[in-house]
Amino acid sequence: MRKEFYITTPIYYVNDKPHVGHAYTNVATDAIARWRRAQGDDVFFLTGTDEHGTKNQRSAEKVGEETQGFVDKIADKFKDLKEVLDLSWDFFIRTSDKEIHWPGAQALWKKLEEVGDIYWKDYEGFYCVGCEAFVTEKDLVDDVCPDHKTKPELIKEKNLYFKLSKYSKQIEKAIETGELNVQPETRRNEILAFIRGGLEDVSFSRPKDKLKWGVPVPDHEDQVMYVWCDALSNYISAIGYGRDEKEFNKWWPADVHVIGKDILRFHAAIWPGMLLSAGLPLPKSIFVHGFITSEGEKMSKTIGNVIDPFEVVEEFGSDAFRYYLLREIPSDEDGDFSIDKFKERYNADLANGLGNFASRVTTLAEKAEGLAGLLVDEEIQNKITETAISAAKEAERFKLHEVTAKIWALIKFGDGYINKHKPWETDDAQVIFNLLALLDAIASFASPIVPKAAGIIQKSIKKEDGKIIGAQKVVNLFPRLDA
Ligand code: ME8
């Protein structure tokens, strides 16, 4: 039975153009979305941009541009990633979109207020613009935010607060029981420890005279929503909350929110709190991936080691970039982007791996006779089935590097099979047919990872009534790179 599958990326700040970290989240999410589509699910894949808040507003001011124009430009760069990274997202939400996003964000706010979870409070405390969050002394190291290396700003104002503390126990329980499945285990433990410390209420608005760039709070004209309250609601506004109930009910609850480890608390504490308050179901799972360093160091403009996905793809192609991210970066831990490693992987796994295997098999198959009507040998079929099962098991737990490794092990197996049977000497139609069946399976398993190459291979395999009957030669899918 076809089942709905709703998957999201975070919505990215538009203070700067996308880098390899954003590319990673997008590619990981895309691979899962493509895999579910291939399983027959009805998939909705959402991404977008988080355009309000102090950080975005100040970035526009810094270059002397009008805020809307500035965020439009950067949002376009995030949209461009669709073609560059070969992403298959279905909708791109922008929080400055007054038609799609604002009605949802405001409807959710009203719900929270209706049930009595919003109240006024005088606040005095520190705010980290980098995090877009109020911070306390214990979040700081040597008086600065450890993530942004900046001193938080002292803020003294009257804000509307959200009673998150009220839902502490319920959120803890949902994560404990797996009703809200936080993956991997390490992140689940981390967030549980945090929640067990007791969740505090959160400031959910900012006075308009201090920050005008935000979604207006319904019935409180002098306030705009706190940027995280606004941003998190994108996951429901995009699918029709407050606008199109039927569409909303079709997709919600989300199957997976894919996020980086930096925003775990917002997604696994504040967001569930908001949903519980509004009487909405919780997302089924949150997949938390690690952070990518560049040549072993944290990416930073000062060091000048920020990796630009546009440049990498321009030089090596989207498949190669996707492959590296999915194979080399452990999806549940931190990983590193290094150009030497990239080339090594490219040559070993793509040029000599998938590309060479496809070329060997299709070259044999192109001139082979008597393929039609053959059936694949049991040994080969078993190997294919085994890979499908083990890869799916890893995919269920979002271990994307393991999925990729399992699929590429099947290519190794195929290479071994050719070398053992030497079909170029024997012209054995059954051996060649087995190899084509293997290549066909590999292309279908690999299509969420390297969609372009997989598509070319699939197109080259000739079928009649779904049965393989031959192939056209595929050469040079991944030309070797010089060392
Ligand atoms: O946090 N390695 O937006 P953001 C891997 N607007 N992933 C990385 C990364 C790195 N070095 N750097 C960034 C926000 N990311 C909010 C989100 S959601 C309702 C609002 C990825 O532009 C990773 O997915 O700072 C991380 O969680 C996200 O970008 C943060 O993007």
Short mmCIF file of C-alpha atoms and ligand atoms in Angstrom, two decimals:
data_model
loop_
_atom_site.label_atom_id
_atom_site.label_comp_id
_atom_site.label_asym_id
_atom_site.label_seq_id
_atom_site.Cartn_x
_atom_site.Cartn_y
_atom_site.Cartn_z
CA MET A 1 0.00 0.00 0.00
CA ARG A 2 1.21 3.49 -0.86
CA LYS A 3 1.94 5.42 2.29
CA GLU A 4 2.65 9.08 2.87
CA PHE A 5 6.17 9.94 3.91
CA TYR A 6 6.96 13.49 4.98
CA ILE A 7 10.62 14.46 5.38
CA THR A 8 12.23 17.84 6.08
CA THR A 9 15.59 19.59 6.28
CA PRO A 10 16.14 22.51 8.63
CA ILE A 11 15.35 25.85 7.04
CA TYR A 12 18.64 27.68 6.66
CA TYR A 13 19.54 31.19 7.71
CA VAL A 14 20.06 33.51 4.79
CA ASN A 15 22.85 35.51 6.36
CA ASP A 16 25.36 33.85 4.05
CA LYS A 17 25.54 31.55 1.03
CA PRO A 18 25.31 27.76 1.45
CA HIS A 19 28.40 25.71 2.30
CA VAL A 20 29.23 22.03 2.47
CA GLY A 21 27.39 21.58 5.79
CA HIS A 22 24.09 22.66 4.27
CA ALA A 23 24.88 20.52 1.24
CA TYR A 24 25.37 17.53 3.50
CA THR A 25 21.99 17.88 5.21
CA ASN A 26 20.31 18.35 1.85
CA VAL A 27 21.98 15.38 0.22
CA ALA A 28 21.34 13.09 3.20
CA THR A 29 17.68 14.08 3.25
CA ASP A 30 17.44 13.70 -0.51
CA ALA A 31 18.91 10.20 -0.40
CA ILE A 32 16.29 9.15 2.15
CA ALA A 33 13.50 10.78 0.15
CA ARG A 34 14.58 9.07 -3.07
CA TRP A 35 14.90 5.75 -1.29
CA ARG A 36 11.36 6.01 0.10
CA ARG A 37 9.99 6.96 -3.31
CA ALA A 38 11.69 3.91 -4.76
CA GLN A 39 9.93 1.84 -2.05
CA GLY A 40 6.66 3.16 -3.42
CA ASP A 41 5.90 5.78 -0.77
CA ASP A 42 4.14 9.02 -1.56
CA VAL A 43 6.91 11.37 -0.46
CA PHE A 44 6.82 15.05 0.43
CA PHE A 45 10.30 16.50 0.84
CA LEU A 46 10.46 20.00 2.30
CA THR A 47 13.36 22.41 2.57
CA GLY A 48 13.64 26.19 2.73
CA THR A 49 15.05 29.27 4.36
CA ASP A 50 14.74 30.89 7.78
CA GLU A 51 14.70 34.57 6.94
CA HIS A 52 13.78 36.54 10.04
CA GLY A 53 15.67 37.39 13.20
CA THR A 54 18.57 39.56 14.23
CA LYS A 55 21.25 37.62 12.39
CA ASN A 56 19.66 37.97 8.96
CA GLN A 57 18.64 41.58 9.54
CA ARG A 58 22.14 42.59 10.62
CA SER A 59 23.77 40.81 7.69
CA ALA A 60 21.66 42.90 5.34
CA GLU A 61 22.48 46.09 7.26
CA LYS A 62 26.17 45.30 7.14
CA VAL A 63 26.22 45.38 3.35
CA GLY A 64 23.82 48.30 3.28
CA GLU A 65 21.00 46.42 1.58
CA GLU A 66 17.30 46.45 2.22
CA THR A 67 16.47 43.30 4.20
CA GLN A 68 13.92 41.72 1.86
CA GLY A 69 16.13 42.21 -1.18
CA PHE A 70 19.11 40.78 0.64
CA VAL A 71 17.31 37.65 1.85
CA ASP A 72 15.73 37.14 -1.59
CA LYS A 73 19.19 36.93 -3.11
CA ILE A 74 20.53 34.39 -0.62
CA ALA A 75 17.34 32.33 -0.65
CA ASP A 76 17.88 31.99 -4.41
CA LYS A 77 21.31 30.49 -3.77
CA PHE A 78 19.75 27.85 -1.53
CA LYS A 79 17.19 27.18 -4.22
CA ASP A 80 19.98 26.80 -6.77
CA LEU A 81 21.23 23.83 -4.78
CA LYS A 82 18.34 21.84 -6.19
CA GLU A 83 19.91 21.63 -9.60
CA VAL A 84 23.51 21.71 -8.42
CA LEU A 85 23.15 18.84 -5.94
CA ASP A 86 20.41 17.07 -7.89
CA LEU A 87 17.93 17.38 -5.04
CA SER A 88 14.36 16.17 -5.36
CA TRP A 89 12.61 18.44 -2.89
CA ASP A 90 8.93 19.06 -3.47
CA PHE A 91 8.58 22.46 -1.86
CA PHE A 92 10.83 25.30 -0.73
CA ILE A 93 9.39 27.31 2.15
CA ARG A 94 10.51 30.84 2.96
CA THR A 95 9.53 32.33 6.29
CA SER A 96 9.17 35.79 4.76
CA ASP A 97 6.38 34.37 2.60
CA LYS A 98 3.26 36.09 3.90
CA GLU A 99 0.87 33.83 1.99
CA ILE A 100 2.20 30.39 2.79
CA HIS A 101 4.11 30.72 6.04
CA TRP A 102 2.58 33.54 8.06
CA PRO A 103 -0.95 32.15 8.35
CA GLY A 104 0.45 28.86 9.70
CA ALA A 105 2.86 30.46 12.14
CA GLN A 106 0.14 32.80 13.41
CA ALA A 107 -2.49 30.06 13.68
CA LEU A 108 -0.10 28.01 15.78
CA TRP A 109 0.67 30.99 18.00
CA LYS A 110 -3.03 31.55 18.59
CA LYS A 111 -3.43 27.94 19.67
CA LEU A 112 -0.65 28.26 22.24
CA GLU A 113 -2.20 31.43 23.57
CA GLU A 114 -5.72 29.96 23.63
CA VAL A 115 -4.67 27.15 25.95
CA GLY A 116 -2.96 29.63 28.25
CA ASP A 117 0.64 28.76 27.44
CA ILE A 118 1.72 32.32 26.56
CA TYR A 119 2.35 34.94 29.23
CA TRP A 120 4.16 38.28 29.69
CA LYS A 121 7.44 38.48 31.49
CA ASP A 122 10.09 41.11 32.09
CA TYR A 123 13.31 39.67 30.92
CA GLU A 124 16.89 40.59 31.53
CA GLY A 125 19.54 38.30 30.17
CA PHE A 126 22.05 37.47 27.50
CA TYR A 127 21.29 36.78 23.86
CA CYS A 128 23.66 35.15 21.36
CA VAL A 129 22.85 36.44 17.89
CA GLY A 130 24.81 33.58 16.28
CA CYS A 131 22.60 31.02 18.03
CA GLU A 132 19.53 33.28 17.91
CA ALA A 133 18.95 32.18 21.47
CA PHE A 134 18.96 33.44 25.02
CA VAL A 135 21.88 31.93 26.85
CA THR A 136 22.82 31.56 30.48
CA GLU A 137 26.20 31.64 32.16
CA LYS A 138 26.53 27.89 31.97
CA ASP A 139 26.27 27.97 28.17
CA LEU A 140 29.36 30.19 27.95
CA VAL A 141 33.06 29.37 27.99
CA ASP A 142 35.34 32.24 29.09
CA ASP A 143 32.36 34.60 28.73
CA VAL A 144 31.87 33.82 25.03
CA CYS A 145 29.54 31.45 23.15
CA PRO A 146 31.65 28.38 22.39
CA ASP A 147 30.05 27.98 18.96
CA HIS A 148 30.28 31.55 17.74
CA LYS A 149 33.19 32.87 19.83
CA THR A 150 31.26 36.04 20.48
CA LYS A 151 30.08 37.74 23.66
CA PRO A 152 26.31 37.54 24.04
CA GLU A 153 24.39 40.81 24.20
CA LEU A 154 22.56 41.98 27.28
CA ILE A 155 18.85 42.30 26.60
CA LYS A 156 16.34 43.92 28.91
CA GLU A 157 12.78 43.87 27.67
CA LYS A 158 9.22 42.71 28.15
CA ASN A 159 8.52 39.54 26.18
CA LEU A 160 5.80 37.01 25.67
CA TYR A 161 6.86 33.69 27.12
CA PHE A 162 5.97 30.12 26.20
CA LYS A 163 5.33 27.66 29.03
CA LEU A 164 7.68 24.95 27.83
CA SER A 165 8.32 23.75 31.39
CA LYS A 166 4.76 22.46 31.53
CA TYR A 167 5.56 19.84 28.87
CA SER A 168 8.95 18.71 30.18
CA LYS A 169 7.73 15.35 31.51
CA GLN A 170 5.58 14.60 28.48
CA ILE A 171 8.43 15.30 26.06
CA GLU A 172 10.81 13.19 28.12
CA LYS A 173 8.36 10.31 28.05
CA ALA A 174 7.74 10.59 24.30
CA ILE A 175 11.46 10.33 23.63
CA GLU A 176 11.96 7.55 26.17
CA THR A 177 9.22 5.40 24.70
CA GLY A 178 10.29 6.06 21.13
CA GLU A 179 6.99 7.75 20.27
CA LEU A 180 9.41 10.48 19.20
CA ASN A 181 12.33 8.49 17.92
CA VAL A 182 15.56 10.49 18.19
CA GLN A 183 18.41 8.93 16.22
CA PRO A 184 21.25 8.12 16.77
CA GLU A 185 21.24 6.77 20.31
CA THR A 186 23.99 9.18 21.44
CA ARG A 187 21.80 12.17 20.56
CA ARG A 188 18.78 10.59 22.19
CA ASN A 189 20.75 10.22 25.43
CA GLU A 190 22.08 13.75 25.14
CA ILE A 191 18.64 15.30 24.79
CA LEU A 192 17.11 13.11 27.49
CA ALA A 193 19.79 14.24 29.95
CA PHE A 194 19.05 17.84 29.00
CA ILE A 195 15.31 17.46 29.42
CA ARG A 196 15.68 15.60 32.71
CA GLY A 197 17.47 18.68 34.02
CA GLY A 198 14.07 20.38 33.62
CA LEU A 199 12.99 22.50 30.68
CA GLU A 200 12.57 26.21 31.29
CA ASP A 201 10.02 28.51 29.71
CA VAL A 202 11.24 30.31 26.59
CA SER A 203 10.99 33.90 25.49
CA PHE A 204 8.84 33.66 22.37
CA SER A 205 8.64 37.25 21.14
CA ARG A 206 10.69 40.40 20.66
CA PRO A 207 9.47 43.98 20.84
CA LYS A 208 9.02 45.43 17.38
CA ASP A 209 10.93 48.57 18.23
CA LYS A 210 14.04 46.44 18.86
CA LEU A 211 13.55 43.97 16.00
CA LYS A 212 11.04 44.66 13.29
CA TRP A 213 12.07 41.86 10.94
CA GLY A 214 9.75 39.04 11.95
CA VAL A 215 6.25 37.58 11.87
CA PRO A 216 3.83 39.85 13.76
CA VAL A 217 2.38 38.26 16.89
CA PRO A 218 -1.42 38.03 16.52
CA ASP A 219 -3.22 40.48 18.81
CA HIS A 220 0.04 41.98 20.12
CA GLU A 221 1.00 44.50 17.48
CA ASP A 222 4.12 45.67 19.24
CA GLN A 223 5.72 42.22 19.18
CA VAL A 224 7.21 39.96 16.52
CA MET A 225 7.70 36.24 17.00
CA TYR A 226 11.00 34.95 18.33
CA VAL A 227 12.80 33.63 15.27
CA TRP A 228 12.82 29.98 16.44
CA CYS A 229 9.09 30.02 17.18
CA ASP A 230 8.55 31.37 13.67
CA ALA A 231 11.07 28.97 12.09
CA LEU A 232 9.92 25.72 13.68
CA SER A 233 6.36 26.33 12.57
CA ASN A 234 7.54 26.09 8.93
CA TYR A 235 7.21 22.32 9.20
CA ILE A 236 3.45 22.68 9.46
CA SER A 237 2.83 25.97 7.65
CA ALA A 238 4.40 24.56 4.47
CA ILE A 239 1.91 21.69 4.32
CA GLY A 240 -1.15 23.80 4.93
CA TYR A 241 -1.58 24.39 8.65
CA GLY A 242 -3.84 27.41 9.07
CA ARG A 243 -4.57 27.36 5.32
CA ASP A 244 -5.47 23.96 3.97
CA GLU A 245 -6.59 21.47 6.56
CA LYS A 246 -6.95 18.57 4.16
CA GLU A 247 -3.40 18.88 2.87
CA PHE A 248 -2.10 19.33 6.41
CA ASN A 249 -3.82 16.19 7.61
CA LYS A 250 -2.48 14.27 4.66
CA TRP A 251 1.16 14.90 5.63
CA TRP A 252 1.35 15.59 9.36
CA PRO A 253 2.95 14.17 11.49
CA ALA A 254 6.32 14.33 9.78
CA ASP A 255 8.11 11.02 9.40
CA VAL A 256 11.57 12.53 9.79
CA HIS A 257 13.07 15.89 10.59
CA VAL A 258 16.70 15.74 9.45
CA ILE A 259 18.88 18.19 11.40
CA GLY A 260 22.48 18.85 12.41
CA LYS A 261 23.57 18.30 16.00
CA ASP A 262 23.66 22.06 16.69
CA ILE A 263 19.89 22.41 16.68
CA LEU A 264 18.86 19.31 18.59
CA ARG A 265 17.40 21.17 21.58
CA PHE A 266 15.16 23.31 19.43
CA HIS A 267 13.80 20.28 17.60
CA ALA A 268 13.59 17.73 20.39
CA ALA A 269 12.49 20.04 23.21
CA ILE A 270 10.92 23.33 22.08
CA TRP A 271 9.20 21.98 18.95
CA PRO A 272 7.53 19.00 20.70
CA GLY A 273 6.46 21.42 23.44
CA MET A 274 4.76 23.68 20.90
CA LEU A 275 3.02 20.74 19.24
CA LEU A 276 1.81 19.30 22.54
CA SER A 277 0.47 22.69 23.54
CA ALA A 278 -1.40 22.97 20.23
CA GLY A 279 -2.74 19.42 20.57
CA LEU A 280 -0.91 18.23 17.46
CA PRO A 281 0.84 14.87 17.05
CA LEU A 282 4.62 14.78 17.43
CA PRO A 283 6.93 14.03 14.50
CA LYS A 284 7.77 10.34 14.32
CA SER A 285 11.51 10.75 14.24
CA ILE A 286 14.39 13.18 14.28
CA PHE A 287 17.62 12.16 12.61
CA VAL A 288 20.57 14.13 13.93
CA HIS A 289 23.76 14.15 11.92
CA GLY A 290 27.20 15.38 12.90
CA PHE A 291 29.27 18.31 11.71
CA ILE A 292 31.65 18.47 8.81
CA THR A 293 35.10 19.93 9.17
CA SER A 294 37.27 21.08 6.29
CA GLU A 295 40.71 19.51 6.05
CA GLY A 296 40.46 18.63 9.73
CA GLU A 297 39.46 22.09 10.95
CA LYS A 298 36.23 23.84 11.74
CA MET A 299 35.12 25.75 8.66
CA SER A 300 35.60 29.46 9.09
CA LYS A 301 35.81 32.48 6.87
CA THR A 302 38.84 33.70 8.79
CA ILE A 303 40.76 30.51 8.10
CA GLY A 304 39.40 30.61 4.54
CA ASN A 305 38.58 26.90 4.43
CA VAL A 306 34.85 27.12 3.78
CA ILE A 307 33.92 24.57 1.13
CA ASP A 308 31.66 25.87 -1.59
CA PRO A 309 29.38 23.14 -2.97
CA PHE A 310 28.96 25.06 -6.22
CA GLU A 311 32.70 24.88 -6.89
CA VAL A 312 33.10 21.21 -6.01
CA VAL A 313 30.21 20.22 -8.23
CA GLU A 314 31.43 22.41 -11.07
CA GLU A 315 34.72 20.53 -11.04
CA PHE A 316 33.68 16.97 -10.21
CA GLY A 317 29.94 16.68 -10.83
CA SER A 318 27.02 16.25 -8.46
CA ASP A 319 27.18 12.45 -8.24
CA ALA A 320 30.79 12.50 -7.09
CA PHE A 321 30.05 15.10 -4.42
CA ARG A 322 26.95 13.25 -3.22
CA TYR A 323 28.88 10.00 -3.12
CA TYR A 324 31.66 11.45 -1.02
CA LEU A 325 29.25 12.99 1.47
CA LEU A 326 27.20 9.83 1.83
CA ARG A 327 30.09 7.37 1.93
CA GLU A 328 32.90 9.20 3.70
CA ILE A 329 31.00 11.21 6.32
CA PRO A 330 29.59 8.88 8.99
CA SER A 331 25.96 9.99 9.10
CA ASP A 332 25.79 9.71 12.88
CA GLU A 333 29.10 11.39 13.73
CA ASP A 334 31.32 14.26 12.69
CA GLY A 335 33.27 13.86 9.47
CA ASP A 336 35.86 15.64 7.39
CA PHE A 337 35.96 16.99 3.88
CA SER A 338 39.42 16.73 2.41
CA ILE A 339 40.20 17.12 -1.24
CA ASP A 340 42.81 14.33 -1.24
CA LYS A 341 40.35 11.96 0.37
CA PHE A 342 37.74 13.09 -2.11
CA LYS A 343 39.94 12.22 -5.07
CA GLU A 344 40.93 8.94 -3.51
CA ARG A 345 37.29 7.93 -3.05
CA TYR A 346 36.42 9.14 -6.51
CA ASN A 347 39.08 7.05 -8.21
CA ALA A 348 38.65 3.94 -6.09
CA ASP A 349 34.87 3.77 -5.78
CA LEU A 350 33.52 5.66 -8.78
CA ALA A 351 36.10 5.51 -11.59
CA ASN A 352 37.44 2.03 -10.76
CA GLY A 353 34.30 0.99 -8.92
CA LEU A 354 30.86 1.73 -10.31
CA GLY A 355 32.05 3.32 -13.57
CA ASN A 356 34.42 0.52 -14.48
CA PHE A 357 31.98 -2.22 -13.51
CA ALA A 358 29.22 -0.66 -15.62
CA SER A 359 31.55 -0.33 -18.55
CA ARG A 360 32.87 -3.92 -18.29
CA VAL A 361 29.42 -5.44 -18.01
CA THR A 362 27.72 -3.41 -20.71
CA THR A 363 30.65 -3.94 -23.09
CA LEU A 364 30.24 -7.70 -22.67
CA ALA A 365 26.48 -7.52 -22.89
CA GLU A 366 26.41 -5.35 -25.99
CA LYS A 367 27.88 -8.08 -28.15
CA ALA A 368 26.45 -11.04 -26.26
CA GLU A 369 23.86 -13.31 -27.83
CA GLY A 370 21.12 -15.41 -26.32
CA LEU A 371 20.41 -13.29 -23.24
CA ALA A 372 16.65 -13.09 -23.74
CA GLY A 373 14.72 -15.67 -21.76
CA LEU A 374 17.52 -16.45 -19.29
CA LEU A 375 16.95 -16.39 -15.54
CA VAL A 376 19.42 -15.13 -12.99
CA ASP A 377 21.36 -17.80 -11.07
CA GLU A 378 20.37 -18.39 -7.49
CA GLU A 379 23.78 -17.44 -6.10
CA ILE A 380 23.52 -14.00 -7.71
CA GLN A 381 19.89 -13.49 -6.80
CA ASN A 382 20.67 -14.33 -3.17
CA LYS A 383 23.50 -11.84 -3.10
CA ILE A 384 21.19 -9.14 -4.49
CA THR A 385 18.45 -9.92 -1.98
CA GLU A 386 20.92 -9.96 0.90
CA THR A 387 22.18 -6.51 -0.08
CA ALA A 388 18.66 -5.15 -0.40
CA ILE A 389 17.76 -6.38 3.08
CA SER A 390 20.92 -5.27 4.83
CA ALA A 391 20.97 -1.85 3.13
CA ALA A 392 17.30 -1.27 4.02
CA LYS A 393 18.05 -2.13 7.63
CA GLU A 394 20.80 0.49 7.77
CA ALA A 395 18.59 3.01 5.98
CA GLU A 396 15.83 2.57 8.57
CA ARG A 397 18.31 3.79 11.18
CA PHE A 398 19.65 6.53 8.88
CA LYS A 399 23.12 4.97 8.73
CA LEU A 400 23.66 6.32 5.26
CA HIS A 401 27.39 5.61 5.06
CA GLU A 402 26.62 1.97 5.91
CA VAL A 403 23.92 1.80 3.25
CA THR A 404 26.40 3.13 0.71
CA ALA A 405 29.11 0.72 1.83
CA LYS A 406 26.73 -2.25 1.47
CA ILE A 407 25.82 -1.26 -2.08
CA TRP A 408 29.41 -0.72 -3.08
CA ALA A 409 30.31 -4.12 -1.63
CA LEU A 410 27.96 -5.57 -4.24
CA ILE A 411 30.06 -3.88 -6.96
CA LYS A 412 33.16 -5.53 -5.47
CA PHE A 413 31.36 -8.84 -5.55
CA GLY A 414 30.46 -8.26 -9.21
CA ASP A 415 34.08 -7.47 -10.07
CA GLY A 416 35.17 -10.68 -8.37
CA TYR A 417 32.51 -12.61 -10.27
CA ILE A 418 33.75 -11.31 -13.63
CA ASN A 419 37.36 -12.07 -12.81
CA LYS A 420 36.49 -15.57 -11.71
CA HIS A 421 34.37 -16.47 -14.73
CA LYS A 422 36.30 -14.56 -17.43
CA PRO A 423 33.29 -14.15 -19.74
CA TRP A 424 35.46 -12.29 -22.27
CA GLU A 425 37.10 -15.66 -22.95
CA THR A 426 34.03 -17.86 -22.75
CA ASP A 427 31.20 -15.61 -24.05
CA ASP A 428 29.05 -17.52 -21.56
CA ALA A 429 25.58 -15.97 -21.92
CA GLN A 430 24.45 -17.06 -18.45
CA VAL A 431 27.44 -15.39 -16.79
CA ILE A 432 26.85 -12.20 -18.76
CA PHE A 433 23.15 -12.29 -17.92
CA ASN A 434 23.99 -12.67 -14.22
CA LEU A 435 26.30 -9.68 -14.45
CA LEU A 436 23.63 -7.59 -16.12
CA ALA A 437 21.15 -8.53 -13.41
CA LEU A 438 23.73 -7.47 -10.84
CA LEU A 439 24.37 -4.17 -12.61
CA ASP A 440 20.64 -3.54 -12.87
CA ALA A 441 20.20 -4.12 -9.12
CA ILE A 442 23.23 -1.99 -8.28
CA ALA A 443 21.90 0.89 -10.37
CA SER A 444 18.57 0.73 -8.63
CA PHE A 445 20.11 0.54 -5.13
CA ALA A 446 22.58 3.33 -5.95
CA SER A 447 20.07 5.70 -7.52
CA PRO A 448 19.33 7.62 -4.28
CA ILE A 449 23.09 8.17 -3.90
CA VAL A 450 24.28 8.84 -7.47
CA PRO A 451 21.04 9.49 -9.37
CA LYS A 452 22.63 10.67 -12.62
CA ALA A 453 24.99 7.72 -13.12
CA ALA A 454 22.33 5.28 -11.98
CA GLY A 455 19.90 6.74 -14.50
CA ILE A 456 22.40 6.35 -17.34
CA ILE A 457 23.05 2.72 -16.40
CA GLN A 458 19.35 1.97 -16.07
CA LYS A 459 18.69 3.46 -19.47
CA SER A 460 21.43 1.36 -21.05
CA ILE A 461 19.91 -1.92 -19.87
CA LYS A 462 17.38 -3.13 -22.40
CA LYS A 463 14.29 -4.83 -21.08
CA GLU A 464 11.20 -6.45 -22.52
CA ASP A 465 8.18 -6.93 -20.26
CA GLY A 466 10.47 -6.03 -17.37
CA LYS A 467 12.97 -8.79 -18.26
CA ILE A 468 16.55 -7.98 -19.15
CA ILE A 469 17.40 -8.81 -22.76
CA GLY A 470 20.60 -6.88 -23.43
CA ALA A 471 22.46 -3.63 -22.99
CA GLN A 472 24.09 -0.73 -24.72
CA LYS A 473 27.65 0.14 -23.89
CA VAL A 474 28.18 2.73 -21.14
CA VAL A 475 31.66 4.18 -21.00
CA ASN A 476 33.48 6.81 -18.99
CA LEU A 477 30.80 7.44 -16.37
CA PHE A 478 33.48 8.69 -14.00
CA PRO A 479 36.72 9.57 -15.83
CA ARG A 480 39.75 8.89 -13.64
CA LEU A 481 41.27 11.87 -11.89
CA ASP A 482 45.01 12.41 -11.89
CA ALA A 483 46.53 11.73 -8.50
O1 ME8 B 1 20.21 26.65 12.46
N1 ME8 B 1 28.32 20.32 9.10
O2 ME8 B 1 20.09 27.47 10.31
P1 ME8 B 1 21.61 27.33 9.82
C1 ME8 B 1 27.15 19.72 8.88
N2 ME8 B 1 17.75 28.47 10.75
N3 ME8 B 1 25.99 20.37 8.81
C2 ME8 B 1 26.00 21.68 8.96
C3 ME8 B 1 27.19 22.40 9.19
C4 ME8 B 1 28.40 21.65 9.25
N4 ME8 B 1 29.59 22.21 9.44
N5 ME8 B 1 26.88 23.70 9.30
C5 ME8 B 1 25.54 23.80 9.12
C6 ME8 B 1 19.61 27.18 11.56
N6 ME8 B 1 25.02 22.59 8.91
C7 ME8 B 1 18.14 27.51 11.70
C8 ME8 B 1 17.34 26.23 11.55
S1 ME8 B 1 15.06 24.86 11.47
C9 ME8 B 1 13.50 25.13 11.95
C10 ME8 B 1 15.87 26.38 11.71
C11 ME8 B 1 23.60 22.26 8.64
O3 ME8 B 1 21.67 28.05 8.55
C12 ME8 B 1 23.00 21.40 9.73
O4 ME8 B 1 21.87 20.76 9.22
O5 ME8 B 1 22.53 27.71 10.90
C13 ME8 B 1 22.59 22.43 10.74
O6 ME8 B 1 21.64 21.93 11.65
C14 ME8 B 1 22.01 23.48 9.84
O7 ME8 B 1 22.86 23.46 8.68
C15 ME8 B 1 22.00 24.85 10.48
O8 ME8 B 1 21.72 25.79 9.50
#
